Coordinates of C-alpha atoms in Angstrom, one line a residue:
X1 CA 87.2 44.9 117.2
X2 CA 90.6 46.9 116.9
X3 CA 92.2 44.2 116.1
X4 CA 89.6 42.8 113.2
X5 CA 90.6 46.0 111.9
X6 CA 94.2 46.0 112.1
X7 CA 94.2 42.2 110.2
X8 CA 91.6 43.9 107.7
X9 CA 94.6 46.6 107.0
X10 CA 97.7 44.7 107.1
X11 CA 95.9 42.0 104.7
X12 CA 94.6 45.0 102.2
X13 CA 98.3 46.4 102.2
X14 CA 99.8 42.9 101.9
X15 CA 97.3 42.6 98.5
X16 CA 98.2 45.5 97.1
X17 CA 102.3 45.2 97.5
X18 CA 101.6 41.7 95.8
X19 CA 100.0 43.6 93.1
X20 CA 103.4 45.2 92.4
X21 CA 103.0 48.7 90.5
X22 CA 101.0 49.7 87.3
X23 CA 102.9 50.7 84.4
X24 CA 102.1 54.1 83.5
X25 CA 103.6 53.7 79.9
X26 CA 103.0 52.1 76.9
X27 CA 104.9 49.2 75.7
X28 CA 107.3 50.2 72.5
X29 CA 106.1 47.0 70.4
X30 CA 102.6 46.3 70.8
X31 CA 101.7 43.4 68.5
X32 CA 102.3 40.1 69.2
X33 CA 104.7 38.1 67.5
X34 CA 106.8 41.4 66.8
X35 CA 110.0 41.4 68.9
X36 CA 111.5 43.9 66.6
X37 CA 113.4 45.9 69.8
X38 CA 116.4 43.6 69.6
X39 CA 117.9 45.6 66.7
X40 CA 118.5 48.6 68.4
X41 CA 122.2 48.3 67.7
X42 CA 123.8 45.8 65.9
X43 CA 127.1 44.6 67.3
X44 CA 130.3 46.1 66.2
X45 CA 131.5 42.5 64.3
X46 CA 128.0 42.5 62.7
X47 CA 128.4 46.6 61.4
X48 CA 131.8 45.5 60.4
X49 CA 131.1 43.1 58.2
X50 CA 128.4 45.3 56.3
X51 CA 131.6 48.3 56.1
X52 CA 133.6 45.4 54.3
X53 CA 130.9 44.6 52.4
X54 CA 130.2 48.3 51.1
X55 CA 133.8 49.4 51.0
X56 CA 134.7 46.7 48.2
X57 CA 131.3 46.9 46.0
X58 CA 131.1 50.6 46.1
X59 CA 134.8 50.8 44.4
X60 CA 133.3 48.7 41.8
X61 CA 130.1 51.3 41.3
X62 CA 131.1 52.9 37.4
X63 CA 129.1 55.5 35.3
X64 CA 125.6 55.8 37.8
X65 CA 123.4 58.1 37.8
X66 CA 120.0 58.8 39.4
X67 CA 116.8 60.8 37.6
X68 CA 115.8 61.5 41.5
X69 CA 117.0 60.3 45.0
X70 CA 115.7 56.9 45.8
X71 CA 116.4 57.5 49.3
X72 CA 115.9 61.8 49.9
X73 CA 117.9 63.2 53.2
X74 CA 115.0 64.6 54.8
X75 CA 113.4 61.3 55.0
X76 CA 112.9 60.2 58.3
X77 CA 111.1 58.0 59.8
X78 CA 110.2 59.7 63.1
X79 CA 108.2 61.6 60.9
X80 CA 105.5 58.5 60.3
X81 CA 103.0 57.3 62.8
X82 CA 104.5 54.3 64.9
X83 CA 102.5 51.7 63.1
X84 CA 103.6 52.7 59.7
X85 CA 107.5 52.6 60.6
X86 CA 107.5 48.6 60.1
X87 CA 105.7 49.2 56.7
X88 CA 108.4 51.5 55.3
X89 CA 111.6 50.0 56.7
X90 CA 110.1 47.0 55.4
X91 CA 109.8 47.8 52.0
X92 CA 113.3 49.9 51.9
X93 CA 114.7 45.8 53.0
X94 CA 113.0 44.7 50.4
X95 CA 114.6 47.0 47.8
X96 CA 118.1 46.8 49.3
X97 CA 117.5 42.9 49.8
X98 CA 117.0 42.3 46.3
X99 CA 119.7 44.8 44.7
X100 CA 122.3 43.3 46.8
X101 CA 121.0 40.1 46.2
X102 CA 121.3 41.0 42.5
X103 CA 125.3 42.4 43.3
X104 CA 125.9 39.2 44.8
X105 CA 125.4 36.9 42.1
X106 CA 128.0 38.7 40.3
X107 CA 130.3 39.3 42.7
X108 CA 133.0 36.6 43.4
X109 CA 133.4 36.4 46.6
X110 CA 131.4 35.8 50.0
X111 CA 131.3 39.2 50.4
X112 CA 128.1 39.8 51.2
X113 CA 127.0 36.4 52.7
X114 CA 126.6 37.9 56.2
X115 CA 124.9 40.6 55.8
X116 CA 122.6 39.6 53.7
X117 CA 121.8 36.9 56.2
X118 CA 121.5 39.6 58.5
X119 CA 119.4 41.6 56.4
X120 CA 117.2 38.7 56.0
X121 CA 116.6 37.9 59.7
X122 CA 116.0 41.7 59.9
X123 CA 113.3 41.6 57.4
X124 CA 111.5 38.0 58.5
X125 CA 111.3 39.5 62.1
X126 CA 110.0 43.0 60.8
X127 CA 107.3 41.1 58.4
X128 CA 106.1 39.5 61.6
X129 CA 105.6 43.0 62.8
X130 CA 103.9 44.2 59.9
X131 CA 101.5 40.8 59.5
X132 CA 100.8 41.4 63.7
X133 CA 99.6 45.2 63.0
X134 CA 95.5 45.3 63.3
X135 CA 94.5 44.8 59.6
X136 CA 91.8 47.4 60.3
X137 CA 93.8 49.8 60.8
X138 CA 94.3 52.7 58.8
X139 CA 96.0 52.1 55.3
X140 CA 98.9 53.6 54.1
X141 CA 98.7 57.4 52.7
X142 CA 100.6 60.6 53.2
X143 CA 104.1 60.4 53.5
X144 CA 104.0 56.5 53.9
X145 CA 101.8 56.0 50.7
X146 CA 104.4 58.5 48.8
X147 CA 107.3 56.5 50.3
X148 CA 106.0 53.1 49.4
X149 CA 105.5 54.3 46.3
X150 CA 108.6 55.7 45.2
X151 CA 110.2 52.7 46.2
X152 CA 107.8 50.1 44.4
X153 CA 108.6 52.4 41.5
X154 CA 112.2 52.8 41.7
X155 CA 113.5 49.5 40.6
X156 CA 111.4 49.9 37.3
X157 CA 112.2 53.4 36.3
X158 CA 115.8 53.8 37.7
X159 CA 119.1 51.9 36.1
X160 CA 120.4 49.2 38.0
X161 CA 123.9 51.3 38.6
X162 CA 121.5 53.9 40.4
X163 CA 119.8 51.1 42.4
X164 CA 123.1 49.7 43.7
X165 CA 124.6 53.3 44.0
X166 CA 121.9 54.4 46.4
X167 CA 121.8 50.8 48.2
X168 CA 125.2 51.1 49.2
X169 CA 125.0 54.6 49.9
X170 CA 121.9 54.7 52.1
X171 CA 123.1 51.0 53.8
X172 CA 124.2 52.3 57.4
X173 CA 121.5 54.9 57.2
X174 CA 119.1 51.6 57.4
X175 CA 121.0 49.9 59.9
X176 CA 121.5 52.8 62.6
X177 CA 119.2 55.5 62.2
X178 CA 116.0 53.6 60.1
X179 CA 116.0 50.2 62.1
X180 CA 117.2 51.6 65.6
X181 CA 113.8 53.9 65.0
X182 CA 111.2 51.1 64.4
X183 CA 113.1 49.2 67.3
X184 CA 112.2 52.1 69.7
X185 CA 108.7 52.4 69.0
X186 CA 107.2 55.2 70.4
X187 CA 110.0 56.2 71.5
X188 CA 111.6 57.6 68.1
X189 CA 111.7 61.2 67.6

């Protein structure tokens, strides 16, 4: 009967090693489709290119000037819920995304042909975040509805020198601090 026992014990433990341990945390992304933790840095050649890219368009930046700041220093996202992260960085892509867009047309130049190609594989991958949030969640208000929008607002009330001025200006903001934030989920203080 010892024995019964012993193979009852041994099988139980065998089971349970199989098993392999629970997680005890959370995972940083939690919607499918959103693989968004891939940007936590960008490589040196790929921040490189977007220094080249900023040093030579902001010597061309004349006479700008801004009724307010498009993009305030005490912004930060840490300071929004982890599900509305995607939703603002999003929307600050899509305002830098079409203002450089706009600088590159009249630019001569490939200048800004990588990272704008970078910029949009940024923003494809974060709108597959945003599309694979719950869409019963809560909707945007607070700081994310203010955020949203000034931004909406900013390319109809602002000049278009103020829009690139505060692009360029706020550009590795986005790329380190903004991005590496939604990247870490949870994880972002």
């Amino acid at each position: 009967m010892a024995t019964v026992w012993v193979l009852v014990l041994v099988t139980a433990e065998l089971c349970l090693a199989r098993a392999g341990p629970v997680p005890t945390f959370e995972p940083t992304t939690t919607w499918k489709g959103c693989d968004i933790g891939r940007f936590k840095s960008l490589s040196p050649r790929e921040l490189e290119a977007f220094k080249k890219a900023k040093d030579a368009l902001e010597n061309s930046l004349k006479n700008w000037s801004c009724g307010s700041r498009l993009f305030p220093r005490n912004r930060d996202l840490s300071q929004l819920q982890v599900w509305e992260r995607p939703v603002a960085l999003e929307a600050e892509l899509a305002l830098t995304l079409k203002v450089l867009e706009t600088m590159a047309d009249r630019s001569q130049g490939g200048i800004l042909d990588q990272p704008l190609h970078m910029l949009r594989h940024i923003r494809s991958e974060l709108q597959a975040c945003v599309k694979a949030q719950p869409t019963a969640g809560p909707q945007p208000r607070g700081r994310l509805h203010h955020w949203l929008h000034r931004l909406h607002e900013a390319s109809k009330k602002e000049s278009q020198g103020c829009l690139e001025a505060s692009v360029l200006f706020n550009l590795f903001r986005l790329l380190k601090k903004d991005l590496e934030c939604v990247a870490s989920g949870d994880l972002c203080v």
